[in-house]
CSV table of C-alpha atoms and ligand atoms in Angstrom, one decimal:
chain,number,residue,atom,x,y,z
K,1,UNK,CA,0.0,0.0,0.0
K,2,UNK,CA,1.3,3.8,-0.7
K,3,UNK,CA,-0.4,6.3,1.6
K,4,UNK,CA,-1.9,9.2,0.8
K,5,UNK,CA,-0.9,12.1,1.3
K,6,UNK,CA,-2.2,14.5,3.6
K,7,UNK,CA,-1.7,18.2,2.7
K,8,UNK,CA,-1.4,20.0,5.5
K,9,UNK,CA,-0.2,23.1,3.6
K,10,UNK,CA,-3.5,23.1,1.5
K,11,UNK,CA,-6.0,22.9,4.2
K,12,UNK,CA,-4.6,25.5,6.0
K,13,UNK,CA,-4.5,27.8,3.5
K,14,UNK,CA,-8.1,26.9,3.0
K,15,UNK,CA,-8.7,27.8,6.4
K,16,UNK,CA,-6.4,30.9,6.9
K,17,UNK,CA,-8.0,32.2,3.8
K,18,UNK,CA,-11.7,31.7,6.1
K,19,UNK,CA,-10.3,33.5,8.8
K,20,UNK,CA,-9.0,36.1,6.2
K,21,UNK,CA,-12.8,36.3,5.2
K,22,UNK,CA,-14.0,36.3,9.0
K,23,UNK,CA,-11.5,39.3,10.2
K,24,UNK,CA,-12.7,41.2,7.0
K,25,UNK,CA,-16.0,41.3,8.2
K,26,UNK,CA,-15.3,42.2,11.7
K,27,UNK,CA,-13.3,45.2,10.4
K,28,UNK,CA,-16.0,46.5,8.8
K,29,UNK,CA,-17.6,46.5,12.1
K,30,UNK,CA,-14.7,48.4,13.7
K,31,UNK,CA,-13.0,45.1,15.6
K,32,UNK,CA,-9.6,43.8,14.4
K,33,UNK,CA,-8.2,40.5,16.1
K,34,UNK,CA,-4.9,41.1,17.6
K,35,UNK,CA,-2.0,38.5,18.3
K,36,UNK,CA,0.8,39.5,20.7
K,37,UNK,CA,3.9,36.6,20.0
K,38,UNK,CA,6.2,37.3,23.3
K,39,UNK,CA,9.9,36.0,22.3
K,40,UNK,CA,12.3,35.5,25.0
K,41,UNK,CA,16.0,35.5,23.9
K,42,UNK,CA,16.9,34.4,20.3
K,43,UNK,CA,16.7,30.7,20.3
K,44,UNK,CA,16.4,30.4,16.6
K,45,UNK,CA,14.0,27.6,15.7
K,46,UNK,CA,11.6,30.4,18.0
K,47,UNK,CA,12.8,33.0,15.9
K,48,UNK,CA,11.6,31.0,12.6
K,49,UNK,CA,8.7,29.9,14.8
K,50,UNK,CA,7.4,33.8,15.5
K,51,UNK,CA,8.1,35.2,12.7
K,52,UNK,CA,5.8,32.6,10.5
K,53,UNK,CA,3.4,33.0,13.1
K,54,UNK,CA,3.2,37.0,12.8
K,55,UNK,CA,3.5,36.7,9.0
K,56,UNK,CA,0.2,34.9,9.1
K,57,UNK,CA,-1.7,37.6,11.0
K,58,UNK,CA,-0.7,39.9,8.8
K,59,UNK,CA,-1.6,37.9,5.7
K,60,UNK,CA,-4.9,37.5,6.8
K,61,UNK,CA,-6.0,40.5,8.1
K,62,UNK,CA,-4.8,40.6,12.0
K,63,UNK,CA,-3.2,43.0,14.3
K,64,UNK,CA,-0.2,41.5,15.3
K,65,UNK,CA,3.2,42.4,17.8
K,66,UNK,CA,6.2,40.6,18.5
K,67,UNK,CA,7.4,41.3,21.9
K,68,UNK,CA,11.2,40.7,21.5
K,69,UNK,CA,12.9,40.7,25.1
K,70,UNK,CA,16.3,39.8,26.1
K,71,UNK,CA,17.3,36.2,27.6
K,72,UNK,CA,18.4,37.9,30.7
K,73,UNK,CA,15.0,39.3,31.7
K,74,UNK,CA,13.6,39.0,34.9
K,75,UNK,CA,10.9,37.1,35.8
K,76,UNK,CA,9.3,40.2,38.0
K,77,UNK,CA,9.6,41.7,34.2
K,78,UNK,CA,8.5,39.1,31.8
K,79,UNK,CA,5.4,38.9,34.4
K,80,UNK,CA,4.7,42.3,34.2
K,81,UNK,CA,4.9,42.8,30.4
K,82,UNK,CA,2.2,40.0,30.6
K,83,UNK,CA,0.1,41.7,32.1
K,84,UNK,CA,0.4,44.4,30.1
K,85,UNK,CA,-1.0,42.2,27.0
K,86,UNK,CA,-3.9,41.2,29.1
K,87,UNK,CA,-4.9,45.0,29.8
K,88,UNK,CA,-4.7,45.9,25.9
K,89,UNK,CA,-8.2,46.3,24.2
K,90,UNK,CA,-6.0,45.7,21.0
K,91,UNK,CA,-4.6,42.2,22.2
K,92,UNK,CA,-7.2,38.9,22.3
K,93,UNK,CA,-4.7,36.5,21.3
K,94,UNK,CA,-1.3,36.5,23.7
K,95,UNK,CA,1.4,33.7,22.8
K,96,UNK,CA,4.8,33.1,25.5
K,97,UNK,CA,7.0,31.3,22.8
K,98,UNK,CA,8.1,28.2,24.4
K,99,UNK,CA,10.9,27.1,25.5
K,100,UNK,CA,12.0,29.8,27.7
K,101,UNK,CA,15.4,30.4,29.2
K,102,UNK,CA,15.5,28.0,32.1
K,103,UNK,CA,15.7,30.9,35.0
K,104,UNK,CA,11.9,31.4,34.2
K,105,UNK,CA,9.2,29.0,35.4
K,106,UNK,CA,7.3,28.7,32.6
K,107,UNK,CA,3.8,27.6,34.4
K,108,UNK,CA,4.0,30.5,36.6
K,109,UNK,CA,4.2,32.7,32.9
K,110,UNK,CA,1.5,30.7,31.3
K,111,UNK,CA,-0.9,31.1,34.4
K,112,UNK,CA,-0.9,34.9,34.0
K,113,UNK,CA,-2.3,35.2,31.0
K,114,UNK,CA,-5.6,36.1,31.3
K,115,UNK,CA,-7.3,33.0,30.2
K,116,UNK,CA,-9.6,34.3,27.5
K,117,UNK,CA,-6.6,35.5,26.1
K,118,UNK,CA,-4.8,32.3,26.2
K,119,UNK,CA,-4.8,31.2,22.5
K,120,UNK,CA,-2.7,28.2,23.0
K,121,UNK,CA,-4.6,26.7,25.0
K,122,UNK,CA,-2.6,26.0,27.6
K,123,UNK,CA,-3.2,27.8,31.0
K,124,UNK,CA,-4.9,25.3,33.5
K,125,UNK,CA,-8.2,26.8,33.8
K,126,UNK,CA,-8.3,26.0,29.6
K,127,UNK,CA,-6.4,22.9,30.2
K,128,UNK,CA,-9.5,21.9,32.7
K,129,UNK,CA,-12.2,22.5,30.5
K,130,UNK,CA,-10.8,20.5,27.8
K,131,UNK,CA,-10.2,17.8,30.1
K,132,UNK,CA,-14.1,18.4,31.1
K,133,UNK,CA,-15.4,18.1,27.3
K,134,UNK,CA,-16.1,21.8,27.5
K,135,UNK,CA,-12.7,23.3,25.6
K,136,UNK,CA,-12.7,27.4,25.2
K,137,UNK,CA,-9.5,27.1,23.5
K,138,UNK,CA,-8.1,24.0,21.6
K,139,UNK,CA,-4.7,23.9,22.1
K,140,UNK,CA,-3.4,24.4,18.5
K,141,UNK,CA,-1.1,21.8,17.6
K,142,UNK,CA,-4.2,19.1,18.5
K,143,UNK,CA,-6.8,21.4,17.1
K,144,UNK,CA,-5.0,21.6,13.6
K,145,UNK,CA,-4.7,18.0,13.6
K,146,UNK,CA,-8.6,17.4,14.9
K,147,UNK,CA,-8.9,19.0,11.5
K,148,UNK,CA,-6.9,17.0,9.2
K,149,UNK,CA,-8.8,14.0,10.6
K,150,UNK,CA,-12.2,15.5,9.7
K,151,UNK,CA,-10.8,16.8,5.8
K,152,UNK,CA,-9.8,13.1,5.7
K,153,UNK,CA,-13.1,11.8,6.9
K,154,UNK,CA,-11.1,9.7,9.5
K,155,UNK,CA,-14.1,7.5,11.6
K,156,UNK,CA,-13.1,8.3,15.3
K,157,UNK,CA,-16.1,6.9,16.6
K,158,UNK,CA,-15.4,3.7,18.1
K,159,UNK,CA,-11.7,4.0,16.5
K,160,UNK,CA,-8.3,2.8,18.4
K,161,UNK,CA,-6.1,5.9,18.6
K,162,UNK,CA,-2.8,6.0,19.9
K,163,UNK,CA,-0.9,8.8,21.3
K,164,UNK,CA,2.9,8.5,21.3
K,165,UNK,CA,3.9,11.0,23.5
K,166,UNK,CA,2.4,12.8,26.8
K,167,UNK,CA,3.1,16.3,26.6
K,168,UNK,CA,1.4,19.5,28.0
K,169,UNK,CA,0.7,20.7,24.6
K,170,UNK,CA,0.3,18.1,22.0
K,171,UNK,CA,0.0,14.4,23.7
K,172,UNK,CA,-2.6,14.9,26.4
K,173,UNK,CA,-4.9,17.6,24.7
K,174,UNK,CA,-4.8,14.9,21.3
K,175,UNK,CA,-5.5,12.2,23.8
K,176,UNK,CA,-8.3,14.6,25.0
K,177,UNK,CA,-9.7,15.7,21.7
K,178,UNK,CA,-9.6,12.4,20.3
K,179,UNK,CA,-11.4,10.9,23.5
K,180,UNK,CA,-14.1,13.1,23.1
K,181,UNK,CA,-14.8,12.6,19.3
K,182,UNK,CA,-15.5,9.2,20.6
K,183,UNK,CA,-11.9,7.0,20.1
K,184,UNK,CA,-10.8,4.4,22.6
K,185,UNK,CA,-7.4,6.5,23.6
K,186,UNK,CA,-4.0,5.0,24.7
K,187,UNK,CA,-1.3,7.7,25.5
K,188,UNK,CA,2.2,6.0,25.6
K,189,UNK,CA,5.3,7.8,26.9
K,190,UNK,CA,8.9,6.8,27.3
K,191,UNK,CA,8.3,4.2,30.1
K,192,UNK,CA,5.8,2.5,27.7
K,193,UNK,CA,7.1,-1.3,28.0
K,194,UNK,CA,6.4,-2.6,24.9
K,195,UNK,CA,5.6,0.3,22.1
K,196,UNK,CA,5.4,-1.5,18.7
K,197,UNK,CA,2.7,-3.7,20.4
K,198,UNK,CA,0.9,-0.4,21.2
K,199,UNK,CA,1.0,1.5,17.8
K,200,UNK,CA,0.5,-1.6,16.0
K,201,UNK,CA,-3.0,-1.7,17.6
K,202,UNK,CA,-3.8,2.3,15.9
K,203,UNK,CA,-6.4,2.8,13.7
K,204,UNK,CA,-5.0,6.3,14.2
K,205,UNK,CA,-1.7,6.9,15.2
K,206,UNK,CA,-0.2,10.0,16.5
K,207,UNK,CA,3.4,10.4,17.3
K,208,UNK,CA,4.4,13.6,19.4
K,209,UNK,CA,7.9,12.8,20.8
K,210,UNK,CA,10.7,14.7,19.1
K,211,UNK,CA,12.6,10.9,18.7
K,212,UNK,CA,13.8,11.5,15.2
K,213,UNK,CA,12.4,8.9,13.0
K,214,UNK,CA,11.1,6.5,16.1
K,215,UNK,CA,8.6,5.2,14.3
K,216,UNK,CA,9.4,3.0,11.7
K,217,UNK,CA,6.5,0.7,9.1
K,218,UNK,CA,6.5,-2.2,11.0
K,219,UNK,CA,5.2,-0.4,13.9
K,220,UNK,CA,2.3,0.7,12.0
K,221,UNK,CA,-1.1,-1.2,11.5
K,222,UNK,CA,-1.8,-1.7,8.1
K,223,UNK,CA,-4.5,0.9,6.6
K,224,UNK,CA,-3.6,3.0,9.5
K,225,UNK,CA,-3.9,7.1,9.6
K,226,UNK,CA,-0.4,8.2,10.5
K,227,UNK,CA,-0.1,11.6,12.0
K,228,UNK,CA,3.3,13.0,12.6
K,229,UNK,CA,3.8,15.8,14.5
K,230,UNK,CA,8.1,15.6,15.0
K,231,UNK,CA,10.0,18.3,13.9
K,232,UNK,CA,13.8,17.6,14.1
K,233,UNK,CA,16.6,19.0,12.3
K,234,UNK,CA,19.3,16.2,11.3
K,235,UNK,CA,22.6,16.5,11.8
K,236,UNK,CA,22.6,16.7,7.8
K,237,UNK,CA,20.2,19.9,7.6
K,238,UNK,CA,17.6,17.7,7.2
K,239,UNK,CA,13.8,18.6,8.5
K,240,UNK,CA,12.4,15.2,9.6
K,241,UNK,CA,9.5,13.7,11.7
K,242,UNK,CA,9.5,11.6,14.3
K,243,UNK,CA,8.0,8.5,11.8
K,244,UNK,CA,10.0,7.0,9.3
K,245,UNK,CA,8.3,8.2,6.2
K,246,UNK,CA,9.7,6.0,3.4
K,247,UNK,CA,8.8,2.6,5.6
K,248,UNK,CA,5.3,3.9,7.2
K,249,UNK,CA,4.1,5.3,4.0
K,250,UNK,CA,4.2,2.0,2.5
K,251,UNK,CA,1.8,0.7,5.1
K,252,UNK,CA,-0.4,3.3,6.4
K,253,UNK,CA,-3.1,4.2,4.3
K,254,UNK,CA,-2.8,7.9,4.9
K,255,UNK,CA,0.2,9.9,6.4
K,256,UNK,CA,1.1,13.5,7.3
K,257,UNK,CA,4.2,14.5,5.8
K,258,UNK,CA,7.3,16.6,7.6
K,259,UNK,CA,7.2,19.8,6.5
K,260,UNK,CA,3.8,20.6,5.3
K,261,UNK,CA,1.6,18.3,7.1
K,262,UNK,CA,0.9,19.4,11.0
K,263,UNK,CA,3.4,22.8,11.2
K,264,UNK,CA,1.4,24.4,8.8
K,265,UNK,CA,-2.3,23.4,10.3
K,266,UNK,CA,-0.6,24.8,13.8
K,267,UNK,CA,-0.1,28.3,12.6
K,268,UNK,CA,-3.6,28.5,11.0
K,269,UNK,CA,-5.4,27.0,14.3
K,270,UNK,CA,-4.0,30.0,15.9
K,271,UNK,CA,-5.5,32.1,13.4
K,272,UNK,CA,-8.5,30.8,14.5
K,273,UNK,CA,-8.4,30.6,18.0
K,274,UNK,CA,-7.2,34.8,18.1
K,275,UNK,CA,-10.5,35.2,15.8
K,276,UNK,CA,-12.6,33.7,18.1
K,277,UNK,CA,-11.3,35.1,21.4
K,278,UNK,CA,-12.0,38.7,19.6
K,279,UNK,CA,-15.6,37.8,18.6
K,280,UNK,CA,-16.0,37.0,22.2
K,281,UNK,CA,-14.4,40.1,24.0
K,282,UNK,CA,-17.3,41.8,21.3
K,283,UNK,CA,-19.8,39.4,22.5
K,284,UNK,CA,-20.1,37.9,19.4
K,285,UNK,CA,-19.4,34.4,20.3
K,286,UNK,CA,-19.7,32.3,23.9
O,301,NDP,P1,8.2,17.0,24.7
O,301,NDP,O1,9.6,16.7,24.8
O,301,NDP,O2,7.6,17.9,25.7
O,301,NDP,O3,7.4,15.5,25.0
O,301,NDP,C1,7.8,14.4,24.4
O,301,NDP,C2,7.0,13.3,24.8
O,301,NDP,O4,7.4,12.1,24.1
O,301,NDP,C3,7.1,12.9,26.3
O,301,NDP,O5,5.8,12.6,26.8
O,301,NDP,C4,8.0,11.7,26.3
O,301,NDP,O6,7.8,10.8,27.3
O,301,NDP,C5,7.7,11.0,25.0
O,301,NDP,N1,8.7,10.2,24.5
O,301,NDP,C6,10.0,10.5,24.3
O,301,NDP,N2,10.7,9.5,23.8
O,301,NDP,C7,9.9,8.5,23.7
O,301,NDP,C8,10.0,7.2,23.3
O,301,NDP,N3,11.2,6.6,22.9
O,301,NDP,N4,8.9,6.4,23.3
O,301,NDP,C9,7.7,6.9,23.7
O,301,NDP,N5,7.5,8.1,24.1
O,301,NDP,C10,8.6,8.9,24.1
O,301,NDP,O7,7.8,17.3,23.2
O,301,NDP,P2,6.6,18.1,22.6
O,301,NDP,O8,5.3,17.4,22.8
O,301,NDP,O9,6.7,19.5,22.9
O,301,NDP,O10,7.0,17.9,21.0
O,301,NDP,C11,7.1,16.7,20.4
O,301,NDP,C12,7.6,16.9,19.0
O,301,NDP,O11,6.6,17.6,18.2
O,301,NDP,C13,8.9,17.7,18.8
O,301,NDP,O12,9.6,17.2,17.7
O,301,NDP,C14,8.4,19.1,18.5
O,301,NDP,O13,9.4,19.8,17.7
O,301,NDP,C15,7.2,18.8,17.7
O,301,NDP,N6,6.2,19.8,17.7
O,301,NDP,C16,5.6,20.2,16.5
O,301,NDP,C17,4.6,21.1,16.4
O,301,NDP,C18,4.1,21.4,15.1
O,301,NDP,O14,3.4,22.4,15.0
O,301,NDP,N7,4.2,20.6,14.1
O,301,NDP,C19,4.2,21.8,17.6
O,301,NDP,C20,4.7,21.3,18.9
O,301,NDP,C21,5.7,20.4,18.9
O,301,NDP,P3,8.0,11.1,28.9
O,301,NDP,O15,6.7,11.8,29.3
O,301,NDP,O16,8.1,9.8,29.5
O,301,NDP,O17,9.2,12.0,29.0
């Protein structure tokens, strides 16, 4: 079997170019969504990562600002410059770039968002009401990919997904989206004893680790949906996934590709998630 493939780049388009629409008409009604991307130091995949991200606000339509501070910065600072953002009528979107230098605890940055301004999705009081089925804000990486499944017309109901990798941001809120669109959901992390036997059971299979290439065909059930979410840079220059592409393409029977499957569908779920959270401060939207 050759998978298909699944354009990631395409159906984001498609959807930036809906938001485009969206923010057009909320112009017209005086209202433009606003992003603030706060950068911390000048790690450079975050550089790459920011820019993209304030390229597509400006593409479709949004307010955006890039908050560029210096690695050294305080924690009493970066706090404070938070706080800021949550005080702005022009700001409904605010985005910490993660990782952040290792002096600042990241939680205690994330908590101070204001959590209708949160469009990652991952302060605890929006991390709680995913977990509780009633999600304000999907975080993005999840949400982009809860989309790909739907372009596909991926069956969830009923289906056996697999989640390699537990993080904050893209394991457990998959685990949690997929669990609520009705998929019997196993979340496997490094101590996972025996993981071929676990992803060989996937009717969809998500793999969220940052293990270059960990994933290789005969892990994969055939006729499986393969969604790889990795981003690693080879020693080579390389960009690859966390799934072997060559060997899992040849038994899955769709697969996301590295680049252009879930990086782009990321950036346009944040699109998304700014637009709504300024339809709601106008009381457009619960
Ligand atoms: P983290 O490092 O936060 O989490 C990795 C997870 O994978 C952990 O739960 C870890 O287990 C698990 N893991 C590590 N090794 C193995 C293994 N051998 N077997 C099973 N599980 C394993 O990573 P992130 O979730 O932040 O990111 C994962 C990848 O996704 C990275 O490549 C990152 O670049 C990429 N990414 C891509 C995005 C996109 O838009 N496409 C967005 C965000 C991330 P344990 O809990 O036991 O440590």
């Amino acid at each position: 079997m050759t998978a298909r493939i699944i354009d990631g780049k395409l159906l984001s388009n498609a959807i930036k170019e809906e938001v485009a629409q969206r923010v057009a008409t909320l112009k017209t009604n005086g209202l433009t969504p606003g992003l603030a991307v706060v950068l911390v130091g000048e790690d450079p995949a975050s550089s790459v990562y920011v820019r993209n991200k304030a390229a597509a606000c400006e593409k479709a339509g949004l307010h955006s600002e890039v908050i560029r501070l210096q690695a050294d910065i305080t924690e009493t600072a970066l706090l404070d410059v938070v706080r800021g953002l949550n005080a702005n009528p022009r700001i409904h979107g605010i985005l910490v770039q993660l990782p952040l230098p290792a002096h600042l605890d990241a939680a205690k940055v994330i908590e101070t968002i204001a959590a209708d301004k949160d469009v990652d999705g991952f302060h605890i009081s929006n991390a709680g009401l995913l977990m509780t089925g009633q999600p304000l804000f999907r975080p993005c990486t999840p949400y982009g990919i809860m989309k790909m499944l739907e372009s596909e017309g991926v069956a969830l109901r009923g289906a056996e997904a697999v989640v390699v990798g537990a993080s904050n941001i893209v394991g457990k809120p998959m685990a949690m989206l997929l669990l609520a669109a009705g998929a019997t959901v196993t979340i496997c992390n490094s101590k996972t004893r025996d993981l071929p036997a676990q992803t060989r059971r996937a009717d969809v299979l998500v793999v969220a680790t940052g293990r270059p290439e960990m994933i290789t065909g005969d892990m994969v059930k055939p006729g499986a949906v393969v969604i790889d979410v990795g981003i690693n840079r080879l020693p080579d220059g390389r960009l690859t996934g966390d799934v072997e592409f060559a060997s899992a393409s040849q038994v899955a029977s769709a697969i996301t590709p590295v680049p252009g499957g879930v990086g782009p569908m990321t950036i346009a779920m944040l699109l998304v998630n700014t637009l709504e959270a300024a339809e709601r401060s106008a009381g457009l939207r619960v």
